[in-house]
Coordinates of C-alpha atoms in Angstrom, one line a residue:
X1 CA -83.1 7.6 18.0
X2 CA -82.4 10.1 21.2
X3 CA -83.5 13.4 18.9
X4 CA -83.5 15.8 21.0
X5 CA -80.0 14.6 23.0
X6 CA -78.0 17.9 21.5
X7 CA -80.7 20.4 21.3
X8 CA -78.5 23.4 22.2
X9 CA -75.1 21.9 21.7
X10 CA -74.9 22.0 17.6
X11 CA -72.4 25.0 18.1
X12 CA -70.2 23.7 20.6
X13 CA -70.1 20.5 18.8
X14 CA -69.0 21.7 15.3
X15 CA -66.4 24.1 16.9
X16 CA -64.7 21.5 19.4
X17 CA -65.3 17.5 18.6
X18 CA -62.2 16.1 16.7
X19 CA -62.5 15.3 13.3
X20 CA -61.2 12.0 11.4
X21 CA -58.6 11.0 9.8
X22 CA -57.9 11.1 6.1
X23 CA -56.6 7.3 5.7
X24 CA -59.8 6.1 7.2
X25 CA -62.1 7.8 4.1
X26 CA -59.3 6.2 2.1
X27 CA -60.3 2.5 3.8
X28 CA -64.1 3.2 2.8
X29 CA -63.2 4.5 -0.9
X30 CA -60.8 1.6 -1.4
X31 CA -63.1 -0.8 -0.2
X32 CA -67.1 -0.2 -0.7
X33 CA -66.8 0.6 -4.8
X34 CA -69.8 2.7 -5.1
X35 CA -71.3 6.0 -6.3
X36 CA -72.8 7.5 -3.0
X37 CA -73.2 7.8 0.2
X38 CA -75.8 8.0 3.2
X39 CA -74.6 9.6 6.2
X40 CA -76.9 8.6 8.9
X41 CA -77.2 10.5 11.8
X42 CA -75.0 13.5 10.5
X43 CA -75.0 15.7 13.1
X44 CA -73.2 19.2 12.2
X45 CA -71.3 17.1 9.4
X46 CA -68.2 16.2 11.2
X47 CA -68.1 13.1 9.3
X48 CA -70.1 14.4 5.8
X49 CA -67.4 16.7 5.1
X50 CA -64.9 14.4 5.2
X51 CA -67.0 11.7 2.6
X52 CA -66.5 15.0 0.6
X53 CA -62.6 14.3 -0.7
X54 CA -63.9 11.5 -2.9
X55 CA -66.3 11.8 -5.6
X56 CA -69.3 10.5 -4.0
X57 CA -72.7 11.8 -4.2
X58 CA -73.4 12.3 -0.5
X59 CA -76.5 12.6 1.3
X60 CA -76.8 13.5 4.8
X61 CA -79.6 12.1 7.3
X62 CA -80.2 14.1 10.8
X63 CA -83.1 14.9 12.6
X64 CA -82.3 17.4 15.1
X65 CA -82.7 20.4 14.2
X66 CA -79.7 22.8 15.8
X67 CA -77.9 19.8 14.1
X68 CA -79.0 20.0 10.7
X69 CA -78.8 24.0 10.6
X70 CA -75.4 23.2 10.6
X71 CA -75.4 20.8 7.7
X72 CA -76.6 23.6 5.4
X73 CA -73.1 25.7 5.6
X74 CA -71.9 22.3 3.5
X75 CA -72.3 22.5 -0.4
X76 CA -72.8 19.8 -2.4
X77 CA -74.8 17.3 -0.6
X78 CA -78.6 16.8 0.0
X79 CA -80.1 17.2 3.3
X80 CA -82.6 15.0 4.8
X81 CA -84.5 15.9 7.7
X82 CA -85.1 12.0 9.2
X83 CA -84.6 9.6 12.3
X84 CA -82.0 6.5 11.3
X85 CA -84.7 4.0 11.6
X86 CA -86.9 6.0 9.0
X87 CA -84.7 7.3 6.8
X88 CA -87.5 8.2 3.8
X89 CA -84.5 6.8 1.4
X90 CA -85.5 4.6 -1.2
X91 CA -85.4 0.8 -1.4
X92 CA -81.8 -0.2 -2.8
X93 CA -81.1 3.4 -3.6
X94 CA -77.6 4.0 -1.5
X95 CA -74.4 2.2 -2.2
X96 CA -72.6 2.7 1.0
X97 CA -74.2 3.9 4.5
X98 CA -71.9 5.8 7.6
X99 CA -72.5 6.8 10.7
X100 CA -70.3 8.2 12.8
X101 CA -70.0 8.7 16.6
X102 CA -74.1 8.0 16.5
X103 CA -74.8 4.6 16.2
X104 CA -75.3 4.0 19.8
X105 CA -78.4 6.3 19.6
X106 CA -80.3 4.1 17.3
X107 CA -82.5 1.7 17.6
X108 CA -80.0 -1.5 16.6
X109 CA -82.6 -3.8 14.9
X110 CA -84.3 -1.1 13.3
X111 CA -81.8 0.3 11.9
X112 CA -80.2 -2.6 10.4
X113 CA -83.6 -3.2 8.8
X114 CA -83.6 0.1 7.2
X115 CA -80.3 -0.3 6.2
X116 CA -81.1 -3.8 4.4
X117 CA -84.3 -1.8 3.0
X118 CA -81.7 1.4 1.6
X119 CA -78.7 -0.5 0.6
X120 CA -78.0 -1.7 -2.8
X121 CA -77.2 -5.3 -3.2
X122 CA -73.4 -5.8 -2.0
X123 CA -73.8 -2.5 -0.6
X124 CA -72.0 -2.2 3.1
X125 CA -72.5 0.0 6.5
X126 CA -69.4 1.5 8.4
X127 CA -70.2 2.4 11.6
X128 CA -67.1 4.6 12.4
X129 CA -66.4 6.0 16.1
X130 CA -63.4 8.4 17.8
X131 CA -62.6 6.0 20.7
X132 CA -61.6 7.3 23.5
X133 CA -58.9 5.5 25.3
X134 CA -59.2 7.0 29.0
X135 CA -56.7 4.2 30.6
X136 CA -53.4 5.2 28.6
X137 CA -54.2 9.1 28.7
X138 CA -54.4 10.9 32.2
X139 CA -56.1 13.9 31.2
X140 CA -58.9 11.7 30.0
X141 CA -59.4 9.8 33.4
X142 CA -59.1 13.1 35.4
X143 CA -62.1 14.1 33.0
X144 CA -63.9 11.4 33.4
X145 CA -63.8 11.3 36.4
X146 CA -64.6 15.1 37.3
X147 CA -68.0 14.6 34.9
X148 CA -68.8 11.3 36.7
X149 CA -69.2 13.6 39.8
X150 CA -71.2 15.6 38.0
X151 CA -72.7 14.5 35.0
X152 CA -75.5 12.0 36.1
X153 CA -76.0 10.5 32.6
X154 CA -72.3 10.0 32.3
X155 CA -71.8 7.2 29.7
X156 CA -68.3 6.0 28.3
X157 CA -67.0 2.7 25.8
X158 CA -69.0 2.8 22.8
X159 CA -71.3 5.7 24.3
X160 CA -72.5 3.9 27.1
X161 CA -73.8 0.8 25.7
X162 CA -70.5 -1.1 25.8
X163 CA -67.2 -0.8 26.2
X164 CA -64.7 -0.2 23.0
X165 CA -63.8 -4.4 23.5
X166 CA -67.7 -5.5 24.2
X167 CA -68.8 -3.1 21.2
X168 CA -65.7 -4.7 18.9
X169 CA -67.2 -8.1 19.6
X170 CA -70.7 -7.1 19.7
X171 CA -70.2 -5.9 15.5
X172 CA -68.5 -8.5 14.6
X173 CA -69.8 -11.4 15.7
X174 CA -73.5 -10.5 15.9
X175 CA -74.5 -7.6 14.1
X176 CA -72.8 -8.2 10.9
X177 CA -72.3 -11.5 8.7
X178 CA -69.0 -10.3 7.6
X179 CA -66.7 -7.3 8.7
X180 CA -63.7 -5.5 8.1
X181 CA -62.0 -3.2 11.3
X182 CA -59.8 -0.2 10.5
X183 CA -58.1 1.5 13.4
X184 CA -55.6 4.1 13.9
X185 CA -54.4 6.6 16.2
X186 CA -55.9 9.6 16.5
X187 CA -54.8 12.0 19.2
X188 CA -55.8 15.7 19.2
X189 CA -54.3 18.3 21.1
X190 CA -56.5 21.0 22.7
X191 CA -55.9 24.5 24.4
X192 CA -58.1 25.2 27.0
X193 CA -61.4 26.7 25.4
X194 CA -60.7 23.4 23.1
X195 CA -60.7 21.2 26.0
X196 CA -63.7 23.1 27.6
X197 CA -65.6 22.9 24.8
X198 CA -65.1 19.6 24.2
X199 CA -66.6 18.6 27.1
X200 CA -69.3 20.7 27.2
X201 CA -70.9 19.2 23.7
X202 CA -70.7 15.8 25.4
X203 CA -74.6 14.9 25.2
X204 CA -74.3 14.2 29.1
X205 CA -72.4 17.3 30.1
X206 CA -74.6 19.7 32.4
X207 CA -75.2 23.1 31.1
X208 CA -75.5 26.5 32.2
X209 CA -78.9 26.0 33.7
X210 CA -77.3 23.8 36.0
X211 CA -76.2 25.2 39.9
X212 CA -73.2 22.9 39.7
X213 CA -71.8 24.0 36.4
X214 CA -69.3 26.8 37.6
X215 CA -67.8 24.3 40.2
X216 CA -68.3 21.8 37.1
X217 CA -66.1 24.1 34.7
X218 CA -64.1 25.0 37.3
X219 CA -62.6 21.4 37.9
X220 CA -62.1 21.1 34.3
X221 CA -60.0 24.3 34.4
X222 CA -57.8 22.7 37.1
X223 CA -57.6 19.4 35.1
X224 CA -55.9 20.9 32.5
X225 CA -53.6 23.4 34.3
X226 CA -52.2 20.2 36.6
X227 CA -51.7 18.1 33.1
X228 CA -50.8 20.7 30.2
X229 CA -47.4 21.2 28.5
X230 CA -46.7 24.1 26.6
X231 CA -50.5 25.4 26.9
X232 CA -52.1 22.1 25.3
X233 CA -53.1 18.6 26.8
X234 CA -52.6 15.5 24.2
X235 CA -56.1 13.1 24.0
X236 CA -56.1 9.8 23.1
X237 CA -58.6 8.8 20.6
X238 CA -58.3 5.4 18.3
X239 CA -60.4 6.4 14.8
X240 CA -62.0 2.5 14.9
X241 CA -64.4 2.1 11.5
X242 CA -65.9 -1.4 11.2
X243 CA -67.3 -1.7 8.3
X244 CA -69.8 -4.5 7.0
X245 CA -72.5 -6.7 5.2
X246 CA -75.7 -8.3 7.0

């Protein structure tokens, strides 16, 4: 797992990355019948505080640091300081496992092998991302393209390893034996400083060390005067959770 990827950005990411929806927790309730829950690769607990509506026992798993000091504002779960392919979990000890907007950081084969090595039997992984969908959402594509100019590790799709499609497939037909897809829309709409912000907790975003990142901001301020509507700009996400069994 890239640790050290949002050293410096745990603020800006709890303040500005969208959240998810409530239907999709329902999806996972309705559907993996267990007692608790491993969060894997929690992050500031975007996605742990939502596993909080239902009465699992929830564990989160993060190993950066600015991250996890995040994590300890939310009360009621346990906090384990870990890398997703060593999650120091016990053998057959975790109904369910999530990660969300992180499983493209992780080693792939090691981390289904820790999963088999966690999971109970019958128990099931959802690997949950907000996709971003850049070709029906024009302030997107300006965006993308402004931090393609600047942001040298630019990634997009499912973070840079494939595309939403290639990632789709990729789950279902070879990483899993069996899998169920939930999707819905998700769109948020962000003022400015939201918009910003956003950006700017993207793991390949430059930061303030950078000499480019005034002219960097500076295009993202024009972005979104030349596309808002009443102070806001409308992104297009798709809450995609595809959840299954090895």
């Amino acid at each position: 797992m890239n640790e050290q990827k949002f050293t410096g950005k745990a603020d800006l990411y709890e303040k500005f990355r969208p959240s998810y929806p409530e239907a999709l927790i329902d999806f996972l309730y309705d559907n993996a019948r267990c007692d608790n829950v491993a969060d894997i690769g929690a992050g500031t607990g975007k996605f742990t505080r939502c596993l909080l509506k239902k009465p699992w026992s929830v564990t989160a798993v993060e190993p950066n640091d600015d991250m996890r000091e995040k994590l300890t504002a939310i009360e009621g779960i346990t906090i384990v300081n870990a890398p997703a392919e060593n999650t120091t979990l016990g053998d057959k000890s975790v109904g369910l496992v999530t990660t969300a907007q992180a499983f493209h950081w992780f080693d792939e084969d090691r981390f289904k092998a820790e999963c088999k090595r966690i999971l109970a039997d019958g128990g099931q992984l959802a690997i949950v991302f907000n996709e971003r969908n850049p070709e029906n959402c024009e302030i997107s594509r300006a965006r993308d393209e402004i931090c393609m100019r600047y942001c040298g590790a630019y990634h997009s799709g499912h973070v840079g390893k494939r595309s939403n499609e290639e990632g789709a497939a990729f789950l279902k037909n070879v990483y899993f034996s069996e899998m169920k897809l939930f999707t819905m829309e998700n769109n948020v709409e962000e003022d400015e400083d939201t918009f910003i912000g956003d950006t700017l907790s993207r793991s390949y975003a430059i930061g303030e060390d950078n000499e480019d990142f005034g002219r960097f901001v500076g295009e993202l301020k024009d972005a979104f005067a030349k596309h808002e509507s009443g102070g806001t700009v409308t992104i297009k996400y798709t809450a995609a959770c595809y959840l299954g069994r090895f």
